[in-house]
Coordinates of N, CA and C in Angstrom, one line a residue:
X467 N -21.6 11.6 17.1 CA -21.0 10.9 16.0 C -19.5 11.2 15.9
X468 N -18.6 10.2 15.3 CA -17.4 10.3 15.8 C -16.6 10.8 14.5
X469 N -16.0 11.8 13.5 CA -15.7 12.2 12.7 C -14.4 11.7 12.6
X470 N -14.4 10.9 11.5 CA -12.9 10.2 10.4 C -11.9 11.5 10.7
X471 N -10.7 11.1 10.8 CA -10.0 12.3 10.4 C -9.3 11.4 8.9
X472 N -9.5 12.2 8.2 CA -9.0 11.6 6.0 C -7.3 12.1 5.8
X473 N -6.8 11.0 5.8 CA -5.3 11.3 5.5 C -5.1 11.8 4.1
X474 N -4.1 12.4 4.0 CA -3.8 12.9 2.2 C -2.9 11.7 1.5
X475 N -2.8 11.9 0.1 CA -2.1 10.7 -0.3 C -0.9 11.2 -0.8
X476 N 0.3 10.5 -1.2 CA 1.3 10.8 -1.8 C 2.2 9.7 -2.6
X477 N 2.2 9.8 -3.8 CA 2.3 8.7 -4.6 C 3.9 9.0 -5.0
X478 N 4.9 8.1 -4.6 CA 6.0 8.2 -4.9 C 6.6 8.5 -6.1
X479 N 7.8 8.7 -7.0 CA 8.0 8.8 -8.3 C 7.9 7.4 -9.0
X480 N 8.4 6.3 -7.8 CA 9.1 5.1 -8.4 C 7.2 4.1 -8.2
X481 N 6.8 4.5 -7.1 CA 5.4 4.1 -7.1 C 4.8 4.4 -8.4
X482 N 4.8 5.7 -8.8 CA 3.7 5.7 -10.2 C 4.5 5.0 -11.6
X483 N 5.8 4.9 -11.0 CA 6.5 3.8 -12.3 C 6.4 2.4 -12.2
X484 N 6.1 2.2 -10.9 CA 5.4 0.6 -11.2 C 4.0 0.7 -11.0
X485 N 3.1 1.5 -11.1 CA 1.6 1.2 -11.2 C 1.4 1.2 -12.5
X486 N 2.4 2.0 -13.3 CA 2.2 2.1 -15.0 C 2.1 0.7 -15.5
X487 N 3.6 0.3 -14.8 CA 4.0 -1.2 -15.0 C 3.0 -2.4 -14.7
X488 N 2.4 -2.4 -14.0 CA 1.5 -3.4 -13.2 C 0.9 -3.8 -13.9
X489 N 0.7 -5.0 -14.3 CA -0.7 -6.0 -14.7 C -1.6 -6.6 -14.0
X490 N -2.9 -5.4 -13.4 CA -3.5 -5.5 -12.2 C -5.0 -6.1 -13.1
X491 N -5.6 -7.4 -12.2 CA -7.0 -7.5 -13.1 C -8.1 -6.4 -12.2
X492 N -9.1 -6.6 -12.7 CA -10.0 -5.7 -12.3 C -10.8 -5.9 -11.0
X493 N -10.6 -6.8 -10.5 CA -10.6 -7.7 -9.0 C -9.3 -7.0 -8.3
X494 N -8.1 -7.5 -8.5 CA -7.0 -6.2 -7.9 C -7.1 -5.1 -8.0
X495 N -7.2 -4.6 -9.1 CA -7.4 -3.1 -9.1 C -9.0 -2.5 -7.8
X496 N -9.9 -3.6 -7.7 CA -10.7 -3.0 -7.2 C -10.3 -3.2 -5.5
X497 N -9.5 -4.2 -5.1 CA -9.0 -4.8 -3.7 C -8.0 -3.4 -3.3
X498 N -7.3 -3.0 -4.3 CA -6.2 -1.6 -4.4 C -7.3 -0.7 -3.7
X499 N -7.9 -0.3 -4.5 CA -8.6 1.1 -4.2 C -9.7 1.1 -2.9
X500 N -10.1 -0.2 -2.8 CA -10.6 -0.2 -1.2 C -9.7 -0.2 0.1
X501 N -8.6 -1.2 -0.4 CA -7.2 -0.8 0.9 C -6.9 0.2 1.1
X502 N -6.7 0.9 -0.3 CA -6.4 2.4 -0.1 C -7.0 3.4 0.9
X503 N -8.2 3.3 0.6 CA -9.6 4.2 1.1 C -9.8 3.8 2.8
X504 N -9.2 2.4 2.8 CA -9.4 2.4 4.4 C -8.5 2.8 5.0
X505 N -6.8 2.7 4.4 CA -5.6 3.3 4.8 C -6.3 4.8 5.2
X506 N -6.6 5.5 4.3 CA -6.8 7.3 4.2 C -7.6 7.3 5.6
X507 N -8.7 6.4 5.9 CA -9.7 6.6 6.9 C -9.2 6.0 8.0
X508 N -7.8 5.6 8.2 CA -7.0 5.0 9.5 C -8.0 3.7 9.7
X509 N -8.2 2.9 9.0 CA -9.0 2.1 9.2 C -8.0 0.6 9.0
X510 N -7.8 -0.2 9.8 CA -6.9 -1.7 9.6 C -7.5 -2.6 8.4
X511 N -6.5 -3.1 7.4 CA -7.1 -3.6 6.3 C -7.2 -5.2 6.4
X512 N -7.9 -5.7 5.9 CA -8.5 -7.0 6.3 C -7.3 -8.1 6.6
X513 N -7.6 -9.2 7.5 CA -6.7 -9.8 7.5 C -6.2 -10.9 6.1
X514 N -6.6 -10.7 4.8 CA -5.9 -11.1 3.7 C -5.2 -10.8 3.0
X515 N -5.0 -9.5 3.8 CA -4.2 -8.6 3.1 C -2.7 -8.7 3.9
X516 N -2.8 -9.2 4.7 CA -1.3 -9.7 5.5 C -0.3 -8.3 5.6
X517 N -1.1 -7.6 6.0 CA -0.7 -5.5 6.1 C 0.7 -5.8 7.6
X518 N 1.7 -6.0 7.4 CA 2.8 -5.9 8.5 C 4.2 -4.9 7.8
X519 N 4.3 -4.6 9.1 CA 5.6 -4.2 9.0 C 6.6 -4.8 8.4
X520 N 7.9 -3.7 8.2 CA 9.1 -4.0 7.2 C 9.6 -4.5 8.4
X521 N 11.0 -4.7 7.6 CA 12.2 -4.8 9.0 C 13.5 -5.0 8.0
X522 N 14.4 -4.9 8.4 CA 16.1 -4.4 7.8 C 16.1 -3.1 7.1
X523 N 16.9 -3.0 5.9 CA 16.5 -1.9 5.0 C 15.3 -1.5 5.1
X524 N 13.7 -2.0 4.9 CA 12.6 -1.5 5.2 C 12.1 -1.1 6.4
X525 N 13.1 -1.2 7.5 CA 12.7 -0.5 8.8 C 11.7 0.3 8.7
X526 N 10.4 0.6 9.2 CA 9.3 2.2 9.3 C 8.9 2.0 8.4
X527 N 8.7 0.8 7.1 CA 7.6 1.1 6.2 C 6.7 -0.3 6.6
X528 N 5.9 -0.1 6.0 CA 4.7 -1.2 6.2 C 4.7 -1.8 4.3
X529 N 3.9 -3.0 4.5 CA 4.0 -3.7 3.4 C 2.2 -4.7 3.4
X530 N 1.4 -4.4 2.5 CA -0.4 -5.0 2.4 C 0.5 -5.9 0.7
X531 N -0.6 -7.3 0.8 CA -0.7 -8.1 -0.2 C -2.1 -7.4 -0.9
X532 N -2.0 -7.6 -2.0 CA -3.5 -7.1 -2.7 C -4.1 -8.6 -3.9
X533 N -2.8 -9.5 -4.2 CA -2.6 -11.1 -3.9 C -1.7 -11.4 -4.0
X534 N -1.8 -12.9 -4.1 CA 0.1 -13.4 -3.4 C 1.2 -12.8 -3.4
X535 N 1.5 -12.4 -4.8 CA 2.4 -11.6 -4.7 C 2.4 -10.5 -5.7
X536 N 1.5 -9.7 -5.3 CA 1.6 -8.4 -6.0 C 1.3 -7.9 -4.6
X537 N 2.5 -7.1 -4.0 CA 2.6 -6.0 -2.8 C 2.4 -4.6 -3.1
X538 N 2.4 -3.7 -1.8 CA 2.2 -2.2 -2.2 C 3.5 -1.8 -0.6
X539 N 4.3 -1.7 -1.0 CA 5.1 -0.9 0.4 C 4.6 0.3 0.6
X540 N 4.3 0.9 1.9 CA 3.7 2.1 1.7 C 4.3 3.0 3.7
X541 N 4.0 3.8 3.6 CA 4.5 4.5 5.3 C 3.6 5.9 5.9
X542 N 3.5 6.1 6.4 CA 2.8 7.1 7.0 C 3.8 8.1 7.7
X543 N 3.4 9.5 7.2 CA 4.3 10.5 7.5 C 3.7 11.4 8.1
X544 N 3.3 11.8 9.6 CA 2.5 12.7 10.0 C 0.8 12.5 9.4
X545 N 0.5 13.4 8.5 CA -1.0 12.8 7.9 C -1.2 12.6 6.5
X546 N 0.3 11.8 6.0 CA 0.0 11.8 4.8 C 0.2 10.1 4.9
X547 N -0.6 9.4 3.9 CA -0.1 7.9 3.5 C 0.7 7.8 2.1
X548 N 2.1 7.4 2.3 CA 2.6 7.9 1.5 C 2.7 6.4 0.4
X549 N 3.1 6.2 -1.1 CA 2.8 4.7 -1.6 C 4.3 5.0 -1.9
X550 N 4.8 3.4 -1.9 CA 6.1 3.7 -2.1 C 6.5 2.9 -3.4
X551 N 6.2 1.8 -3.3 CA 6.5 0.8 -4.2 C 5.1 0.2 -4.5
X552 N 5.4 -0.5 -5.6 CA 4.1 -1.9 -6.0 C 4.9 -2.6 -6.9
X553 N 4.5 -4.0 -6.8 CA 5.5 -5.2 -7.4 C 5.5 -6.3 -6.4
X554 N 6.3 -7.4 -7.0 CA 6.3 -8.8 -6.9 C 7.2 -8.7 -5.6
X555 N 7.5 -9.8 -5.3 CA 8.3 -9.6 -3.4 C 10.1 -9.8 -4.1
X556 N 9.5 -10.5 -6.0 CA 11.3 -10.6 -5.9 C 11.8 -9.3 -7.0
X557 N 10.6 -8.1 -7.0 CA 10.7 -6.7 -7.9 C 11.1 -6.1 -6.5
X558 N 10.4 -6.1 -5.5 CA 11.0 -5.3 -4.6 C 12.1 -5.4 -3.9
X559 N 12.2 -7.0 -3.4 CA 13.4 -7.3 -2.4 C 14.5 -7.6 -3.0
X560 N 15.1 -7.7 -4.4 CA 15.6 -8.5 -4.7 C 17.2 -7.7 -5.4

């Protein structure tokens, strides 16, 4: 049997200031904490989640939909998955 290796988490400053913010229903909130849990378990998250890389300024971070447009930017640092942001595409990019 083949043993998970479990990443650690690390929730940014500006991350837990928009999770405060977030008006997440209980359907997102629950889509969050399973993305999450497969992130931690290196596990690829569904294709609805449209999980791709950044590019310009966001060069090395990745970016999952949890819906249309509530994003989570998030990167991986050695064995930690780190959350960077969460917000709308024009809270983040704009």
């Amino acid at each position: 049997m083949k043993v998970k290796k479990v990443l650690s988490i690390k929730r940014h400053k500006q991350f837990t200031k928009d999770f405060s913010h977030a008006k997440m229903s209980e359907k997102h909130f629950g889509k969050f904490i399973v993305y999450i849990a497969k992130l931690l378990q290196s596990e690829p998250l569904p294709p609805e989640a449209l999980d791709h890389a950044l590019e310009g300024n966001w060069s090395g971070f990745r970016e999952f939909h949890i819906s249309g447009d509530l994003l989570v930017i998030y990167m991986f640092d050695e064995q930690t998955l780190n959350l960077i942001r969460l917000g709308s595409h024009s809270e983040l990019f704009s």
